[in-house]
Amino acid sequence: MTTRTDTAVDATTPRPATPLPRLIAAMFSSNVGALIALLTPLQLLLTLQTTRIAGADAAAAFGFITGVGALFALIANPLAGRISDRTAARFGRRRTWILTGAIGGSLAVFAFAFTTEIWQVALIWCLTQTLFNFQQAATNALLADQVPTHRRGTVSGFVGLAGAVGPLAGIAAVSSLTDPIAQWGTVAAISIVLGIVAVFLLKDPQHTPGPEQAGLNLKQLLLSFWLNPRKHPAFGWAWLVRFLLTCAYASGTYNAFFLMDRFGISPEAVGGNVLVLSLISVGLLAVTSVVAGPISDRARRQKPFVIVAGILAAAALVLQGFAPTIEIVYVAVAILGLATGLFFSIDSAMCVRMLPSAENAGKDFAIINMANTLPQSFVPFVAPLLLGIGGFSALYVTLAVIGIVGALLVLRLPEIGREGDPRWALITREPTAAAQPVSAQPS
């Protein structure tokens, strides 16, 4: 018979070292700084830089640069979590990498202003992705390190809010600038200041690695990308829920193409429409991010919020897929913004409960974050096939179905306080006696 144990991360989580208001401010500041440095180039500055260098070949160059950068981000985040978990510096295992990522990443961002070849842009973008992923991995691990269980929804909501504030703040900061040095320098300055502010706000006692963290060889580094879902089923289900719902929310990548195809809007005019859609989405995402988290903490319930977020996302995608007017598209995007904020305000807090070990929280949470990164590649990979079959209606309906499936799979997870109940997926499943290794017997 399978032995069931509850080894949720809460059981070994230390007392918070940083007062909660300061901790929230530190995590918010660090995440906003990193997102400004990563998303402002993706949304604007890399396009301008590649156009200056490559001219008519800028689109192909941009695709190559961002594709390679996404690969580095996918690799760097779990490695950063693993290394952060094992860091024993007196400065703190999380603060060390928040500061290193912020300073190193910001200097890399400023170096973009002096690039003259596409290979230079690609190299610096990979370095930027790597350094800021170290910062983000260390920052997000604080949710498991220092946030009490009953306040994780609130903190998770502010982390979700950072995802809304970062892109808008970066674009607003550089939109009136035309000189490349001023543009890249502004982004770098904001990012480094916000990272340093986060470090000053944060208390991070020196960490003493436990026995399970001994050594860091090639095998241990490769294991940074894997956590056995058979042994830790709750973690596996939580990862799948995040991956499927993030695929549904990735539909926004195609808003410009959708508007041009469905309503005949010209490439020159579509930017204004996309900006309006972004403002609607981000505004509502920000509202639900900061409201839903505290409500979840008081109710001690998370799964209903995720289910509602999935249903709203699916409804919004179907509505957009068959929208006869652009006004209906605005309504659909508004609903999707509400759903996105609702999900991301709860999901991080829920995922932290499914982590099997506080000692390896950085590495394990980074694996969870891979479920955010992979949809950026998966959705563009399958989109051409779906568009060829049935246009944007087929694409959005398929993503709606994926979102519904993700929302329903959350039913496999235990609710707050029920992590050891065998009616739901277990945090850790011990091997059966029959599966235990047997000592070799003499022949």
XYZ file of C-alpha atoms in Angstrom:
443
model
C 0.000 0.000 0.000
C 1.289 3.458 -0.883
C 2.344 5.559 2.075
C 0.980 9.073 1.927
C 2.776 11.897 3.599
C 2.275 15.608 3.783
C 5.638 17.259 3.330
C 4.375 20.570 2.059
C 6.824 23.421 2.034
C 4.920 25.099 4.907
C 6.158 22.471 7.339
C 9.725 23.723 7.140
C 9.229 27.346 6.174
C 11.196 29.609 8.552
C 9.741 32.589 10.304
C 9.570 35.686 8.066
C 12.782 37.681 8.324
C 11.293 40.790 6.673
C 8.134 42.566 7.896
C 5.383 41.788 5.398
C 4.839 45.356 4.053
C 8.566 45.681 3.367
C 8.689 42.200 1.856
C 5.815 43.016 -0.511
C 7.518 46.281 -1.499
C 10.831 44.475 -2.083
C 9.312 41.727 -4.237
C 7.226 44.247 -6.180
C 10.223 46.534 -6.771
C 12.487 43.691 -7.879
C 9.923 42.179 -10.240
C 8.984 45.524 -11.803
C 12.654 46.349 -12.378
C 13.335 43.009 -14.058
C 10.184 43.156 -16.191
C 10.928 46.688 -17.380
C 14.348 45.475 -18.528
C 12.966 42.386 -20.258
C 9.650 43.550 -21.724
C 10.460 47.095 -22.862
C 13.052 45.738 -25.328
C 10.660 43.002 -26.480
C 7.806 45.431 -27.064
C 9.764 48.299 -28.591
C 13.515 48.787 -28.222
C 14.743 45.575 -29.844
C 12.552 46.295 -32.862
C 14.083 49.760 -33.205
C 17.631 48.479 -32.671
C 17.357 45.638 -35.182
C 15.790 48.015 -37.712
C 18.717 50.404 -37.345
C 21.203 47.573 -37.877
C 19.466 45.135 -40.261
C 17.052 47.366 -42.185
C 14.750 45.235 -44.355
C 15.937 42.047 -42.627
C 14.962 43.330 -39.174
C 11.924 41.039 -38.764
C 13.978 37.898 -39.353
C 16.739 39.178 -37.082
C 14.229 39.996 -34.358
C 12.792 36.477 -34.524
C 16.238 34.921 -34.243
C 17.268 37.138 -31.328
C 14.094 36.633 -29.298
C 14.007 32.900 -30.032
C 17.530 32.322 -28.771
C 16.863 34.608 -25.818
C 13.752 32.619 -24.853
C 15.861 29.448 -24.848
C 18.377 31.045 -22.498
C 15.551 32.225 -20.225
C 14.107 28.709 -20.124
C 17.480 27.279 -19.100
C 18.573 30.079 -16.764
C 15.540 30.214 -14.468
C 15.758 26.683 -12.989
C 19.561 26.872 -12.784
C 19.252 30.205 -10.995
C 16.789 28.709 -8.545
C 19.081 25.751 -7.838
C 22.147 27.970 -7.321
C 20.181 30.463 -5.219
C 18.928 27.671 -2.935
C 22.506 26.604 -2.219
C 24.095 30.032 -1.824
C 25.607 30.492 1.640
C 26.838 34.096 1.264
C 26.556 36.327 4.327
C 24.617 38.810 2.178
C 21.806 36.241 1.885
C 21.000 33.556 -0.660
C 18.234 35.599 -2.319
C 19.628 39.132 -1.924
C 22.944 38.069 -3.463
C 21.306 37.101 -6.750
C 18.742 39.903 -6.779
C 21.592 42.401 -6.591
C 23.830 40.503 -9.024
C 21.029 40.129 -11.554
C 19.916 43.754 -11.275
C 23.391 45.281 -11.625
C 24.736 42.860 -14.243
C 21.508 42.807 -16.239
C 21.195 46.597 -16.251
C 24.760 47.009 -17.504
C 23.986 44.510 -20.268
C 20.858 46.479 -21.219
C 22.875 49.696 -21.501
C 25.365 47.912 -23.773
C 22.615 47.518 -26.401
C 22.991 51.193 -27.255
C 26.486 50.536 -28.635
C 25.783 47.419 -30.725
C 26.482 47.596 -34.449
C 25.961 43.963 -35.493
C 23.053 41.548 -35.072
C 25.269 38.930 -33.415
C 26.162 41.504 -30.771
C 22.484 42.191 -30.093
C 21.783 38.458 -29.843
C 24.695 37.863 -27.471
C 23.746 40.723 -25.165
C 20.074 39.703 -25.190
C 21.010 36.180 -24.071
C 23.137 37.669 -21.289
C 20.292 39.998 -20.297
C 17.801 37.131 -20.145
C 20.175 35.040 -18.048
C 20.980 37.728 -15.482
C 17.439 38.954 -14.973
C 16.196 35.380 -14.691
C 18.620 34.961 -11.796
C 17.051 38.029 -10.220
C 13.501 36.805 -10.796
C 14.180 33.264 -9.580
C 15.618 34.591 -6.307
C 12.784 37.099 -5.908
C 9.980 34.611 -6.493
C 11.520 32.113 -4.056
C 10.847 34.635 -1.271
C 7.179 33.673 -1.501
C 8.108 30.265 -0.097
C 10.924 31.522 2.163
C 9.262 34.312 4.077
C 5.535 34.702 3.367
C 3.170 33.056 5.879
C 0.675 30.656 4.349
C -2.337 32.802 5.222
C -0.888 35.860 3.436
C 0.409 34.270 0.254
C -2.655 35.178 -1.781
C -2.159 38.845 -0.950
C 1.535 38.789 -1.869
C 0.840 36.746 -4.987
C -1.592 39.455 -6.078
C 1.101 42.123 -5.863
C 3.479 39.900 -7.821
C 0.788 39.673 -10.506
C 0.385 43.447 -10.387
C 4.100 43.830 -11.134
C 3.481 41.967 -14.386
C 1.001 44.660 -15.356
C 2.996 47.681 -14.161
C 6.387 46.692 -15.608
C 5.558 46.773 -19.347
C 3.555 49.997 -19.141
C 6.156 51.762 -16.996
C 8.953 50.842 -19.385
C 7.120 51.985 -22.503
C 6.022 55.208 -20.793
C 9.600 55.955 -19.722
C 11.113 55.689 -23.215
C 8.221 56.656 -25.491
C 9.243 60.332 -25.656
C 12.951 59.582 -26.205
C 14.535 59.188 -29.635
C 18.236 58.803 -28.892
C 19.188 55.095 -28.465
C 21.653 55.844 -25.674
C 18.943 57.733 -23.767
C 16.390 54.956 -24.351
C 18.580 52.058 -23.262
C 20.171 54.114 -20.502
C 16.777 55.003 -19.036
C 15.674 51.365 -18.931
C 18.992 50.325 -17.366
C 18.863 53.085 -14.747
C 15.297 52.271 -13.670
C 16.061 48.556 -13.429
C 19.216 48.938 -11.377
C 17.593 51.430 -8.978
C 14.562 49.205 -8.389
C 16.812 46.183 -7.794
C 18.913 48.074 -5.244
C 15.764 49.350 -3.510
C 14.527 45.768 -3.213
C 17.819 44.659 -1.649
C 17.742 47.455 0.929
C 14.153 46.625 1.905
C 14.796 42.903 2.215
C 16.213 41.032 5.199
C 17.781 37.749 4.174
C 19.685 35.847 6.898
C 22.699 33.797 5.895
C 21.653 30.344 4.743
C 23.299 27.096 5.817
C 22.743 24.425 3.137
C 21.242 21.193 4.454
C 22.398 17.639 3.715
C 20.089 17.356 0.695
C 21.887 20.341 -0.865
C 25.391 18.900 -0.623
C 27.415 19.143 -3.822
C 26.585 20.766 -7.120
C 27.784 18.547 -9.944
C 26.547 18.154 -13.515
C 23.852 15.669 -12.439
C 22.526 18.091 -9.838
C 22.441 20.905 -12.384
C 20.525 18.744 -14.865
C 18.056 17.835 -12.128
C 17.308 21.557 -11.848
C 14.935 21.048 -14.783
C 13.014 18.101 -13.349
C 10.860 17.147 -10.384
C 9.308 13.703 -10.577
C 5.508 14.134 -10.898
C 4.942 10.516 -9.829
C 6.678 11.140 -6.533
C 5.264 14.672 -6.213
C 1.874 14.489 -7.968
C 0.474 17.784 -6.633
C 3.454 19.605 -8.121
C 2.852 17.924 -11.486
C -0.818 18.902 -11.566
C -0.040 22.478 -10.503
C 2.545 22.747 -13.308
C 0.022 21.483 -15.872
C -2.702 23.866 -14.673
C -0.369 26.840 -15.056
C 0.869 25.697 -18.475
C -2.633 25.190 -19.944
C -4.106 28.424 -18.612
C -1.046 30.402 -19.683
C -1.525 28.995 -23.189
C -5.036 30.460 -23.169
C -3.783 33.856 -22.024
C -1.081 33.850 -24.729
C -3.780 34.710 -27.282
C -2.939 38.401 -26.878
C 0.177 37.847 -28.999
C -2.085 37.683 -32.069
C -4.248 40.754 -31.408
C -2.588 42.872 -34.102
C -2.818 40.129 -36.737
C -6.431 39.433 -35.714
C -7.508 43.064 -36.074
C -5.890 43.388 -39.491
C -7.385 40.101 -40.723
C -10.912 40.416 -39.293
C -11.548 44.142 -39.649
C -9.120 45.205 -42.375
C -7.237 47.663 -40.175
C -4.047 48.863 -41.858
C -0.611 48.071 -40.397
C -0.067 51.805 -39.883
C -3.232 52.190 -37.785
C -3.298 48.896 -35.905
C -0.778 50.055 -33.292
C -3.292 52.462 -31.759
C -5.925 49.741 -31.481
C -3.472 47.315 -29.909
C -2.472 49.980 -27.380
C -6.115 50.476 -26.395
C -6.567 46.715 -26.006
C -3.429 46.530 -23.877
C -4.566 49.362 -21.621
C -7.972 47.726 -21.114
C -6.424 44.361 -20.358
C -3.675 45.618 -18.058
C -6.017 47.965 -16.181
C -8.468 45.210 -15.308
C -5.654 42.749 -14.631
C -4.244 45.193 -12.079
C -7.596 45.541 -10.307
C -8.259 41.823 -9.947
C -4.634 41.113 -8.970
C -4.781 43.217 -5.814
C -8.395 42.391 -4.903
C -8.607 38.628 -5.430
C -5.512 37.711 -3.404
C -6.691 39.105 -0.031
C -10.184 37.659 -0.584
C -8.614 34.259 -1.199
C -6.575 34.558 2.009
C -9.673 35.374 4.078
C -11.771 32.620 2.507
C -8.888 30.119 2.665
C -9.910 28.959 -0.786
C -7.921 29.069 -4.029
C -9.394 26.538 -6.422
C -12.714 28.380 -7.017
C -10.778 31.453 -8.166
C -8.751 29.404 -10.663
C -11.904 27.697 -12.005
C -13.677 31.041 -12.480
C -10.553 32.461 -14.159
C -10.517 29.562 -16.623
C -14.230 29.872 -17.418
C -13.946 33.642 -17.943
C -10.896 33.188 -20.182
C -12.679 30.578 -22.300
C -15.773 32.772 -22.650
C -13.638 35.752 -23.651
C -11.732 33.760 -26.274
C -14.898 32.352 -27.859
C -16.423 35.843 -27.874
C -13.334 37.284 -29.557
C -13.109 34.403 -32.029
C -16.587 35.194 -33.393
C -16.651 38.959 -32.738
C -18.498 40.785 -35.545
C -17.353 44.261 -34.464
C -14.268 45.725 -32.868
C -16.396 46.880 -29.902
C -17.081 43.215 -29.091
C -13.336 42.601 -29.223
C -12.853 45.303 -26.580
C -15.390 43.553 -24.354
C -13.709 40.182 -24.883
C -10.266 41.562 -24.060
C -11.672 43.209 -20.930
C -13.068 39.867 -19.734
C -9.753 38.186 -20.528
C -7.921 40.854 -18.516
C -10.136 40.126 -15.509
C -9.500 36.404 -15.906
C -5.732 36.863 -16.236
C -5.489 38.992 -13.105
C -7.693 36.588 -11.173
C -5.569 33.588 -12.123
C -2.113 35.058 -11.578
C -3.123 36.645 -8.268
C -3.904 33.173 -6.901
C -1.727 30.758 -8.853
C 1.663 31.608 -7.330
C 0.305 31.188 -3.810
C -1.295 27.897 -4.804
C 1.873 26.587 -6.479
C 4.006 27.373 -3.431
C 1.802 25.049 -1.365
C 2.618 22.216 -3.771
C 6.401 22.551 -3.422
C 7.812 19.471 -1.669
C 10.787 21.153 0.024
C 11.544 24.548 1.514
C 15.272 23.928 1.064
C 14.884 23.692 -2.734
C 12.051 26.201 -3.101
C 13.986 28.394 -5.549
C 14.732 25.521 -7.921
C 11.257 23.968 -7.690
C 9.444 27.274 -8.134
C 11.644 27.987 -11.149
C 10.431 24.718 -12.698
C 6.875 25.958 -12.117
C 7.845 29.167 -13.918
C 8.822 27.138 -16.987
C 5.070 26.676 -17.423
C 4.950 30.442 -18.047
C 7.756 30.393 -20.603
C 6.883 27.349 -22.703
C 3.493 28.669 -23.939
C 5.380 31.541 -25.599
C 6.839 28.927 -27.930
C 4.022 26.365 -27.958
C 1.191 28.697 -29.012
C 3.097 30.250 -31.974
C 4.093 26.706 -33.001
C 0.499 25.395 -33.274
C -1.140 28.676 -34.340
C -0.289 28.439 -38.077
C -1.925 24.998 -38.282
C -5.097 26.212 -36.539
C -5.240 29.395 -38.609
C -4.974 27.291 -41.749
C -7.814 25.031 -40.618
C -10.339 27.606 -39.478
C -8.802 31.051 -39.168
C -8.798 33.002 -35.930
C -12.056 31.420 -34.799
C -10.355 28.015 -34.734
C -7.324 29.413 -32.904
C -9.319 31.156 -30.176
C -11.785 28.296 -29.656
C -8.897 25.824 -29.308
C -7.218 28.049 -26.732
C -10.566 28.345 -24.934
C -10.818 24.550 -24.688
C -7.235 24.379 -23.397
C -8.114 26.970 -20.755
C -11.190 25.060 -19.607
C -9.179 21.844 -19.289
C -6.577 23.671 -17.210
C -9.258 25.117 -14.937
C -10.851 21.702 -14.373
C -7.524 20.025 -13.584
C -7.164 22.281 -10.545
C -9.776 20.022 -8.926
C -6.990 17.438 -8.523
C -5.145 19.746 -6.106
C -5.750 19.949 -2.356
C -7.259 23.111 -0.958
C -5.569 25.140 1.793
C -5.092 23.004 4.912
C -5.868 19.725 3.133
C -2.450 19.003 1.658
C -2.252 15.529 3.206
C -5.786 14.384 2.353
C -5.585 11.293 0.079
C -8.717 12.401 -1.803
C -6.533 14.875 -3.679
C -3.076 14.768 -5.222
C -0.355 14.300 -2.616
C 2.549 16.626 -2.056
C 4.867 13.635 -1.787
C 4.117 9.961 -2.369
C 6.494 7.533 -0.731
C 7.450 4.455 -2.786
C 5.718 1.167 -1.997
C 7.611 -1.522 -0.186
C 7.705 -3.581 -3.381
C 9.329 -0.681 -5.193
C 12.111 -0.308 -2.637
C 15.535 -1.494 -3.851
C 16.370 -5.029 -2.751
C 19.840 -5.933 -1.619
C 21.609 -8.439 -3.847
C 21.453 -11.993 -2.485
C 24.355 -14.425 -2.835
C 23.823 -17.013 -5.531
